[in-house]
mmCIF file of N, CA, C and O in Angstrom:
data_model
loop_
_atom_site.group_PDB
_atom_site.id
_atom_site.type_symbol
_atom_site.label_atom_id
_atom_site.label_comp_id
_atom_site.label_asym_id
_atom_site.label_seq_id
_atom_site.Cartn_x
_atom_site.Cartn_y
_atom_site.Cartn_z
ATOM 1 N N MET A 1361 72.334 -191.442 -135.173
ATOM 2 C CA MET A 1361 73.145 -192.560 -134.273
ATOM 3 C C MET A 1361 72.158 -193.659 -134.083
ATOM 4 O O MET A 1361 70.954 -192.827 -134.298
ATOM 5 N N SER A 1362 72.174 -194.591 -134.346
ATOM 6 C CA SER A 1362 71.003 -195.694 -134.790
ATOM 7 C C SER A 1362 70.239 -196.251 -133.391
ATOM 8 O O SER A 1362 69.095 -196.689 -133.614
ATOM 9 N N ASP A 1363 71.220 -195.867 -132.387
ATOM 10 C CA ASP A 1363 70.946 -196.311 -130.963
ATOM 11 C C ASP A 1363 69.211 -195.372 -130.769
ATOM 12 O O ASP A 1363 69.496 -194.208 -130.914
ATOM 13 N N ASN A 1364 67.748 -195.724 -130.109
ATOM 14 C CA ASN A 1364 66.884 -195.051 -130.246
ATOM 15 C C ASN A 1364 66.796 -195.049 -128.672
ATOM 16 O O ASN A 1364 66.151 -194.045 -128.310
ATOM 17 N N SER A 1365 67.685 -195.283 -127.642
ATOM 18 C CA SER A 1365 67.612 -195.060 -126.812
ATOM 19 C C SER A 1365 67.520 -193.380 -126.129
ATOM 20 O O SER A 1365 68.764 -192.980 -126.587
ATOM 21 N N ALA A 1366 67.223 -193.403 -124.836
ATOM 22 C CA ALA A 1366 67.540 -191.521 -124.636
ATOM 23 C C ALA A 1366 68.550 -191.536 -124.020
ATOM 24 O O ALA A 1366 69.108 -192.849 -123.399
ATOM 25 N N PRO A 1367 68.961 -190.760 -124.043
ATOM 26 C CA PRO A 1367 70.533 -190.297 -123.581
ATOM 27 C C PRO A 1367 70.377 -190.383 -121.555
ATOM 28 O O PRO A 1367 69.228 -189.504 -120.975
ATOM 29 N N SER A 1368 71.531 -190.656 -121.047
ATOM 30 C CA SER A 1368 71.399 -190.360 -119.400
ATOM 31 C C SER A 1368 72.015 -188.948 -119.432
ATOM 32 O O SER A 1368 72.618 -188.726 -120.235
ATOM 33 N N VAL A 1369 71.282 -188.506 -118.314
ATOM 34 C CA VAL A 1369 72.271 -186.807 -117.845
ATOM 35 C C VAL A 1369 72.994 -187.162 -116.611
ATOM 36 O O VAL A 1369 71.885 -187.450 -115.300
ATOM 37 N N THR A 1370 74.094 -186.622 -116.300
ATOM 38 C CA THR A 1370 74.392 -186.430 -114.608
ATOM 39 C C THR A 1370 74.319 -185.187 -114.255
ATOM 40 O O THR A 1370 74.615 -183.676 -115.170
ATOM 41 N N GLY A 1371 74.032 -184.715 -113.164
ATOM 42 C CA GLY A 1371 74.159 -183.225 -112.535
ATOM 43 C C GLY A 1371 72.990 -183.701 -111.346
ATOM 44 O O GLY A 1371 72.464 -184.290 -111.471
ATOM 45 N N SER A 1372 73.798 -182.842 -110.447
ATOM 46 C CA SER A 1372 72.683 -182.855 -109.343
ATOM 47 C C SER A 1372 71.746 -181.771 -109.240
ATOM 48 O O SER A 1372 71.794 -180.867 -109.951
ATOM 49 N N SER A 1373 70.626 -181.943 -108.585
ATOM 50 C CA SER A 1373 69.516 -180.528 -108.301
ATOM 51 C C SER A 1373 70.570 -179.734 -107.892
ATOM 52 O O SER A 1373 70.729 -179.521 -107.187
ATOM 53 N N PRO A 1374 69.924 -178.300 -109.105
ATOM 54 C CA PRO A 1374 70.411 -177.148 -108.360
ATOM 55 C C PRO A 1374 70.209 -176.779 -107.220
ATOM 56 O O PRO A 1374 68.747 -176.828 -106.496
ATOM 57 N N ALA A 1375 70.837 -176.195 -106.095
ATOM 58 C CA ALA A 1375 70.811 -175.470 -104.853
ATOM 59 C C ALA A 1375 69.864 -174.463 -105.095
ATOM 60 O O ALA A 1375 70.504 -173.413 -105.823
ATOM 61 N N PRO A 1376 68.746 -173.864 -104.880
ATOM 62 C CA PRO A 1376 68.551 -172.226 -104.719
ATOM 63 C C PRO A 1376 69.481 -171.269 -104.538
ATOM 64 O O PRO A 1376 70.266 -171.176 -102.939
ATOM 65 N N SER A 1377 69.661 -170.109 -104.710
ATOM 66 C CA SER A 1377 70.739 -169.135 -104.479
ATOM 67 C C SER A 1377 69.966 -167.714 -104.668
ATOM 68 O O SER A 1377 68.754 -167.865 -105.667
ATOM 69 N N ALA A 1378 70.635 -166.874 -104.420
ATOM 70 C CA ALA A 1378 70.128 -165.777 -104.680
ATOM 71 C C ALA A 1378 70.288 -165.023 -105.780
ATOM 72 O O ALA A 1378 69.290 -164.418 -106.553
ATOM 73 N N ALA A 1379 71.083 -165.382 -106.700
ATOM 74 C CA ALA A 1379 71.193 -165.101 -108.512
ATOM 75 C C ALA A 1379 71.962 -166.310 -108.988
ATOM 76 O O ALA A 1379 72.960 -166.830 -108.416
ATOM 77 N N GLY A 1380 70.990 -166.495 -110.222
ATOM 78 C CA GLY A 1380 71.827 -168.015 -110.691
ATOM 79 C C GLY A 1380 70.688 -167.898 -112.089
ATOM 80 O O GLY A 1380 69.493 -167.667 -112.490
ATOM 81 N N LEU A 1381 71.309 -169.536 -112.615
ATOM 82 C CA LEU A 1381 70.684 -170.119 -113.275
ATOM 83 C C LEU A 1381 70.053 -171.256 -112.901
ATOM 84 O O LEU A 1381 70.834 -171.773 -112.211
ATOM 85 N N ARG A 1382 68.830 -171.900 -113.396
ATOM 86 C CA ARG A 1382 68.753 -173.173 -113.358
ATOM 87 C C ARG A 1382 68.650 -173.867 -114.700
ATOM 88 O O ARG A 1382 67.685 -173.366 -115.499
ATOM 89 N N VAL A 1383 69.370 -174.564 -115.292
ATOM 90 C CA VAL A 1383 69.114 -175.385 -116.396
ATOM 91 C C VAL A 1383 68.779 -176.505 -116.404
ATOM 92 O O VAL A 1383 69.319 -177.599 -115.701
ATOM 93 N N THR A 1384 67.744 -177.643 -117.219
ATOM 94 C CA THR A 1384 67.357 -178.667 -117.124
ATOM 95 C C THR A 1384 67.496 -179.287 -118.542
ATOM 96 O O THR A 1384 66.882 -178.371 -119.536
ATOM 97 N N VAL A 1385 67.324 -180.484 -118.501
ATOM 98 C CA VAL A 1385 67.496 -180.887 -119.512
ATOM 99 C C VAL A 1385 66.622 -182.233 -120.031
ATOM 100 O O VAL A 1385 66.462 -182.979 -119.203
ATOM 101 N N ASP A 1386 65.425 -181.964 -120.854
ATOM 102 C CA ASP A 1386 64.127 -183.020 -120.946
ATOM 103 C C ASP A 1386 64.716 -184.355 -121.748
ATOM 104 O O ASP A 1386 65.187 -184.335 -123.106
ATOM 105 N N LEU A 1387 65.112 -185.518 -120.747
ATOM 106 C CA LEU A 1387 65.239 -186.445 -121.335
ATOM 107 C C LEU A 1387 64.300 -187.398 -122.369
ATOM 108 O O LEU A 1387 64.805 -188.311 -123.056
ATOM 109 N N ASN A 1388 63.080 -187.077 -122.431
ATOM 110 C CA ASN A 1388 61.915 -187.799 -123.047
ATOM 111 C C ASN A 1388 62.112 -186.940 -124.449
ATOM 112 O O ASN A 1388 61.881 -187.523 -125.599
ATOM 113 N N LEU A 1389 62.950 -185.916 -124.675
ATOM 114 C CA LEU A 1389 63.145 -185.081 -125.919
ATOM 115 C C LEU A 1389 64.424 -185.267 -126.641
ATOM 116 O O LEU A 1389 64.703 -185.218 -127.520
ATOM 117 N N CYS A 1390 65.682 -185.002 -125.288
ATOM 118 C CA CYS A 1390 66.942 -185.237 -126.046
ATOM 119 C C CYS A 1390 67.029 -186.568 -126.679
ATOM 120 O O CYS A 1390 67.376 -187.422 -126.288
ATOM 121 N N GLN A 1391 67.856 -186.539 -127.658
ATOM 122 C CA GLN A 1391 68.239 -187.534 -128.902
ATOM 123 C C GLN A 1391 69.591 -187.592 -128.669
ATOM 124 O O GLN A 1391 70.619 -187.774 -129.602
ATOM 125 N N ALA A 1392 71.035 -186.724 -127.845
ATOM 126 C CA ALA A 1392 72.145 -186.672 -128.089
ATOM 127 C C ALA A 1392 72.769 -186.089 -129.265
ATOM 128 O O ALA A 1392 73.642 -186.834 -129.928
ATOM 129 N N TYR A 1393 72.118 -185.393 -130.027
ATOM 130 C CA TYR A 1393 72.696 -184.529 -131.369
ATOM 131 C C TYR A 1393 73.914 -183.696 -130.545
ATOM 132 O O TYR A 1393 74.876 -183.717 -131.800
ATOM 133 N N ALA A 1394 74.009 -183.321 -129.451
ATOM 134 C CA ALA A 1394 75.174 -182.633 -128.982
ATOM 135 C C ALA A 1394 75.521 -181.333 -129.350
ATOM 136 O O ALA A 1394 76.771 -180.616 -129.728
ATOM 137 N N GLN A 1395 74.419 -180.728 -130.313
ATOM 138 C CA GLN A 1395 74.466 -179.413 -130.656
ATOM 139 C C GLN A 1395 75.100 -178.361 -129.271
ATOM 140 O O GLN A 1395 75.496 -177.493 -129.585
ATOM 141 N N CYS A 1396 74.659 -178.496 -128.183
ATOM 142 C CA CYS A 1396 74.749 -178.167 -126.894
ATOM 143 C C CYS A 1396 75.788 -177.999 -126.894
ATOM 144 O O CYS A 1396 76.391 -176.837 -126.207
ATOM 145 N N CYS A 1397 76.833 -179.183 -127.155
ATOM 146 C CA CYS A 1397 77.890 -179.174 -126.497
ATOM 147 C C CYS A 1397 79.446 -178.048 -127.803
ATOM 148 O O CYS A 1397 80.000 -177.915 -127.132
ATOM 149 N N TYR A 1398 78.593 -178.459 -128.687
ATOM 150 C CA TYR A 1398 79.291 -177.226 -129.356
ATOM 151 C C TYR A 1398 79.123 -175.725 -129.306
ATOM 152 O O TYR A 1398 79.733 -175.056 -129.621
ATOM 153 N N ALA A 1399 78.213 -175.289 -128.992
ATOM 154 C CA ALA A 1399 77.493 -173.801 -128.432
ATOM 155 C C ALA A 1399 77.925 -173.988 -127.737
ATOM 156 O O ALA A 1399 78.453 -172.111 -127.563
ATOM 157 N N ALA A 1400 78.359 -174.343 -126.313
ATOM 158 C CA ALA A 1400 78.320 -173.782 -125.062
ATOM 159 C C ALA A 1400 79.267 -175.201 -124.310
ATOM 160 O O ALA A 1400 79.056 -175.569 -123.587
ATOM 161 N N PRO A 1401 80.569 -175.623 -124.924
ATOM 162 C CA PRO A 1401 81.427 -176.424 -124.217
ATOM 163 C C PRO A 1401 82.041 -176.202 -123.248
ATOM 164 O O PRO A 1401 82.272 -177.653 -122.512
ATOM 165 N N ASP A 1402 82.064 -175.293 -122.443
ATOM 166 C CA ASP A 1402 82.200 -175.298 -120.943
ATOM 167 C C ASP A 1402 81.048 -175.441 -119.986
ATOM 168 O O ASP A 1402 81.264 -175.848 -119.124
ATOM 169 N N HIS A 1403 80.198 -175.790 -120.754
ATOM 170 C CA HIS A 1403 78.463 -176.227 -119.654
ATOM 171 C C HIS A 1403 77.936 -177.527 -119.915
ATOM 172 O O HIS A 1403 77.267 -178.148 -119.106
ATOM 173 N N PHE A 1404 78.260 -178.088 -121.518
ATOM 174 C CA PHE A 1404 77.571 -179.012 -121.967
ATOM 175 C C PHE A 1404 78.549 -180.265 -122.309
ATOM 176 O O PHE A 1404 79.548 -179.410 -123.473
ATOM 177 N N VAL A 1405 78.680 -181.231 -121.890
ATOM 178 C CA VAL A 1405 79.597 -182.341 -122.685
ATOM 179 C C VAL A 1405 79.180 -183.685 -122.857
ATOM 180 O O VAL A 1405 78.526 -184.142 -121.581
ATOM 181 N N LEU A 1406 79.005 -184.067 -123.990
ATOM 182 C CA LEU A 1406 78.578 -185.794 -123.981
ATOM 183 C C LEU A 1406 80.006 -186.281 -124.330
ATOM 184 O O LEU A 1406 81.057 -186.528 -124.308
ATOM 185 N N LYS A 1407 79.593 -187.557 -122.940
ATOM 186 C CA LYS A 1407 80.580 -188.444 -122.657
ATOM 187 C C LYS A 1407 80.016 -189.646 -123.267
ATOM 188 O O LYS A 1407 79.084 -190.063 -122.559
ATOM 189 N N GLY A 1408 80.808 -190.442 -123.659
ATOM 190 C CA GLY A 1408 80.351 -191.505 -124.094
ATOM 191 C C GLY A 1408 79.595 -191.367 -125.583
ATOM 192 O O GLY A 1408 79.610 -189.712 -126.244
ATOM 193 N N ARG A 1409 78.536 -192.249 -126.057
ATOM 194 C CA ARG A 1409 77.846 -191.791 -126.838
ATOM 195 C C ARG A 1409 76.428 -191.037 -126.593
ATOM 196 O O ARG A 1409 75.569 -190.556 -127.150
ATOM 197 N N GLU A 1410 76.351 -191.048 -125.197
ATOM 198 C CA GLU A 1410 74.644 -190.638 -124.773
ATOM 199 C C GLU A 1410 74.826 -190.113 -123.077
ATOM 200 O O GLU A 1410 73.544 -189.628 -123.076
ATOM 201 N N ALA A 1411 76.107 -190.223 -122.926
ATOM 202 C CA ALA A 1411 75.836 -189.435 -121.328
ATOM 203 C C ALA A 1411 76.187 -187.927 -121.110
ATOM 204 O O ALA A 1411 77.635 -187.698 -121.553
ATOM 205 N N LEU A 1412 75.059 -186.979 -121.346
ATOM 206 C CA LEU A 1412 75.074 -185.343 -121.252
ATOM 207 C C LEU A 1412 75.438 -185.260 -119.990
ATOM 208 O O LEU A 1412 74.620 -185.154 -119.048
ATOM 209 N N HIS A 1413 76.392 -184.356 -119.715
ATOM 210 C CA HIS A 1413 77.182 -183.956 -118.151
ATOM 211 C C HIS A 1413 76.851 -182.566 -118.628
ATOM 212 O O HIS A 1413 77.333 -181.837 -119.593
ATOM 213 N N TYR A 1414 76.432 -181.545 -117.810
ATOM 214 C CA TYR A 1414 75.875 -179.920 -117.958
ATOM 215 C C TYR A 1414 75.957 -179.636 -116.148
ATOM 216 O O TYR A 1414 75.841 -180.333 -115.193
ATOM 217 N N ASP A 1415 75.917 -178.754 -116.180
ATOM 218 C CA ASP A 1415 76.228 -177.963 -115.081
ATOM 219 C C ASP A 1415 74.477 -177.081 -114.702
ATOM 220 O O ASP A 1415 74.186 -176.591 -115.606
ATOM 221 N N PRO A 1416 74.029 -177.654 -113.790
ATOM 222 C CA PRO A 1416 72.039 -177.865 -113.412
ATOM 223 C C PRO A 1416 72.278 -176.216 -112.946
ATOM 224 O O PRO A 1416 71.185 -175.798 -113.001
ATOM 225 N N ALA A 1417 73.284 -175.514 -112.344
ATOM 226 C CA ALA A 1417 73.116 -174.063 -111.485
ATOM 227 C C ALA A 1417 74.166 -173.133 -112.097
ATOM 228 O O ALA A 1417 75.028 -172.970 -111.223
ATOM 229 N N PRO A 1418 74.207 -172.679 -113.578
ATOM 230 C CA PRO A 1418 75.581 -172.167 -113.527
ATOM 231 C C PRO A 1418 75.191 -170.802 -113.362
ATOM 232 O O PRO A 1418 74.211 -170.441 -112.877
ATOM 233 N N SER A 1419 76.023 -169.922 -113.269
ATOM 234 C CA SER A 1419 76.387 -168.165 -112.719
ATOM 235 C C SER A 1419 75.415 -167.708 -114.114
ATOM 236 O O SER A 1419 75.475 -168.134 -114.999
ATOM 237 N N THR A 1420 74.987 -166.546 -113.798
ATOM 238 C CA THR A 1420 74.531 -165.795 -114.394
ATOM 239 C C THR A 1420 75.128 -165.220 -115.735
ATOM 240 O O THR A 1420 74.803 -164.633 -116.430
ATOM 241 N N GLY A 1421 76.664 -165.180 -115.369
ATOM 242 C CA GLY A 1421 77.428 -164.676 -116.297
ATOM 243 C C GLY A 1421 77.609 -165.580 -117.242
ATOM 244 O O GLY A 1421 78.234 -165.321 -118.755
ATOM 245 N N ALA A 1422 76.977 -166.622 -117.391
ATOM 246 C CA ALA A 1422 76.976 -167.732 -118.152
ATOM 247 C C ALA A 1422 75.437 -168.056 -119.311
ATOM 248 O O ALA A 1422 75.613 -168.760 -120.386
ATOM 249 N N ARG A 1423 75.031 -167.269 -119.353
ATOM 250 C CA ARG A 1423 73.585 -167.046 -119.457
ATOM 251 C C ARG A 1423 73.844 -166.999 -121.099
ATOM 252 O O ARG A 1423 73.265 -167.922 -122.229
ATOM 253 N N ALA A 1424 74.790 -166.019 -121.784
ATOM 254 C CA ALA A 1424 75.090 -166.214 -123.374
ATOM 255 C C ALA A 1424 75.292 -167.268 -123.915
ATOM 256 O O ALA A 1424 74.308 -167.806 -125.071
ATOM 257 N N ASP A 1425 76.248 -168.257 -123.070
ATOM 258 C CA ASP A 1425 76.174 -169.467 -123.585
ATOM 259 C C ASP A 1425 75.412 -170.637 -123.446
ATOM 260 O O ASP A 1425 75.191 -171.416 -124.259
ATOM 261 N N ILE A 1426 74.807 -170.426 -122.316
ATOM 262 C CA ILE A 1426 73.488 -171.691 -121.975
ATOM 263 C C ILE A 1426 72.596 -170.925 -122.975
ATOM 264 O O ILE A 1426 71.935 -171.853 -123.748
ATOM 265 N N GLU A 1427 72.124 -169.705 -123.301
ATOM 266 C CA GLU A 1427 71.108 -169.632 -124.317
ATOM 267 C C GLU A 1427 71.594 -169.976 -125.536
ATOM 268 O O GLU A 1427 70.458 -170.293 -126.688
ATOM 269 N N ARG A 1428 72.691 -169.607 -126.158
ATOM 270 C CA ARG A 1428 73.228 -170.235 -127.342
ATOM 271 C C ARG A 1428 73.157 -171.543 -127.287
ATOM 272 O O ARG A 1428 72.366 -172.424 -128.358
ATOM 273 N N ALA A 1429 73.662 -172.445 -126.703
ATOM 274 C CA ALA A 1429 73.180 -174.085 -126.460
ATOM 275 C C ALA A 1429 71.631 -174.255 -126.384
ATOM 276 O O ALA A 1429 71.287 -175.156 -127.317
ATOM 277 N N ARG A 1430 70.714 -173.804 -125.659
ATOM 278 C CA ARG A 1430 69.495 -173.995 -125.725
ATOM 279 C C ARG A 1430 68.781 -173.346 -127.261
ATOM 280 O O ARG A 1430 67.918 -174.482 -127.548
ATOM 281 N N ILE A 1431 69.330 -172.440 -127.834
ATOM 282 C CA ILE A 1431 68.652 -172.232 -129.182
ATOM 283 C C ILE A 1431 68.950 -173.299 -130.138
ATOM 284 O O ILE A 1431 68.222 -173.805 -131.077
ATOM 285 N N ALA A 1432 70.247 -173.751 -129.893
ATOM 286 C CA ALA A 1432 71.121 -174.769 -130.893
ATOM 287 C C ALA A 1432 70.409 -176.066 -130.606
ATOM 288 O O ALA A 1432 70.398 -176.742 -131.760
ATOM 289 N N CYS A 1433 69.519 -176.363 -129.710
ATOM 290 C CA CYS A 1433 68.952 -177.789 -129.428
ATOM 291 C C CYS A 1433 68.075 -177.740 -130.569
ATOM 292 O O CYS A 1433 66.954 -177.628 -130.381
ATOM 293 N N PRO A 1434 68.286 -178.870 -131.384
ATOM 294 C CA PRO A 1434 67.346 -179.259 -132.379
ATOM 295 C C PRO A 1434 66.125 -179.360 -132.413
ATOM 296 O O PRO A 1434 64.620 -179.751 -132.420
ATOM 297 N N VAL A 1435 66.172 -180.254 -131.070
ATOM 298 C CA VAL A 1435 64.803 -180.570 -130.551
ATOM 299 C C VAL A 1435 63.898 -180.049 -128.927
ATOM 300 O O VAL A 1435 63.231 -180.080 -128.381
ATOM 301 N N GLN A 1436 64.665 -178.915 -128.970
ATOM 302 C CA GLN A 1436 64.432 -178.151 -127.766
ATOM 303 C C GLN A 1436 64.217 -178.642 -126.179
ATOM 304 O O GLN A 1436 63.429 -178.543 -125.641
ATOM 305 N N ALA A 1437 65.292 -179.488 -125.964
ATOM 306 C CA ALA A 1437 65.040 -180.329 -124.942
ATOM 307 C C ALA A 1437 65.583 -179.570 -123.779
ATOM 308 O O ALA A 1437 65.647 -180.099 -122.441
ATOM 309 N N ILE A 1438 66.283 -178.373 -123.886
ATOM 310 C CA ILE A 1438 67.082 -177.360 -123.083
ATOM 311 C C ILE A 1438 66.064 -176.146 -122.197
ATOM 312 O O ILE A 1438 65.875 -175.548 -123.161
ATOM 313 N N ARG A 1439 66.309 -176.216 -120.950
ATOM 314 C CA ARG A 1439 65.220 -175.528 -120.517
ATOM 315 C C ARG A 1439 66.022 -174.415 -119.414
ATOM 316 O O ARG A 1439 66.732 -175.036 -118.598
ATOM 317 N N VAL A 1440 65.762 -172.925 -119.792
ATOM 318 C CA VAL A 1440 66.627 -172.185 -118.982
ATOM 319 C C VAL A 1440 65.867 -171.160 -118.000
ATOM 320 O O VAL A 1440 64.992 -170.442 -118.146
ATOM 321 N N GLU A 1441 66.071 -171.116 -116.908
ATOM 322 C CA GLU A 1441 65.068 -170.621 -115.916
ATOM 323 C C GLU A 1441 66.131 -169.671 -115.103
ATOM 324 O O GLU A 1441 67.361 -170.052 -114.537
ATOM 325 N N ASN A 1442 65.584 -168.382 -114.526
ATOM 326 C CA ASN A 1442 66.232 -167.527 -113.287
ATOM 327 C C ASN A 1442 66.123 -168.133 -112.092
ATOM 328 O O ASN A 1442 64.864 -168.888 -111.997
ATOM 329 N N THR A 1443 66.734 -168.217 -111.096
ATOM 330 C CA THR A 1443 66.752 -169.067 -110.014
ATOM 331 C C THR A 1443 66.584 -167.742 -108.904
ATOM 332 O O THR A 1443 65.893 -167.789 -107.774
ATOM 333 N N GLY A 1444 66.734 -166.250 -108.892
ATOM 334 C CA GLY A 1444 67.356 -165.304 -107.933
ATOM 335 C C GLY A 1444 65.506 -165.208 -107.622
ATOM 336 O O GLY A 1444 64.644 -165.341 -108.585
ATOM 337 N N THR A 1445 65.624 -163.973 -106.204
ATOM 338 C CA THR A 1445 64.068 -163.875 -105.824
ATOM 339 C C THR A 1445 64.210 -162.816 -106.020
ATOM 340 O O THR A 1445 65.217 -161.914 -105.971
ATOM 341 N N SER A 1446 63.013 -161.833 -106.602
ATOM 342 C CA SER A 1446 62.899 -160.547 -106.640
ATOM 343 C C SER A 1446 62.539 -160.082 -105.036
ATOM 344 O O SER A 1446 62.042 -160.525 -104.219
ATOM 345 N N ARG A 1447 63.413 -158.929 -104.900
ATOM 346 C CA ARG A 1447 62.590 -158.204 -103.610
ATOM 347 C C ARG A 1447 61.982 -156.980 -103.824
ATOM 348 O O ARG A 1447 61.744 -156.252 -104.850
ATOM 349 N N ARG A 1448 60.869 -156.753 -103.259
ATOM 350 C CA ARG A 1448 59.639 -156.254 -103.066
ATOM 351 C C ARG A 1448 59.740 -154.507 -102.291
ATOM 352 O O ARG A 1448 60.505 -154.328 -101.408
#
């Protein structure tokens, strides 16, 4: 891609839940290579040349797909965190 501008991302901030994942994409790193889209097409979609759409709060059942996308990102722009709270 010859355009050096950072891609835009759409998605709302995830609401805290009892169990789930929080996915964030660092727009300062993301270069819209779309490897996440190939690795997890149900969770990441590139619209146009640079508009990345993704689910910021997928269920824990999607972890394998999300981790595959995180690992596939050549610039390591995807971060995945658990949102569940631990009980003592």
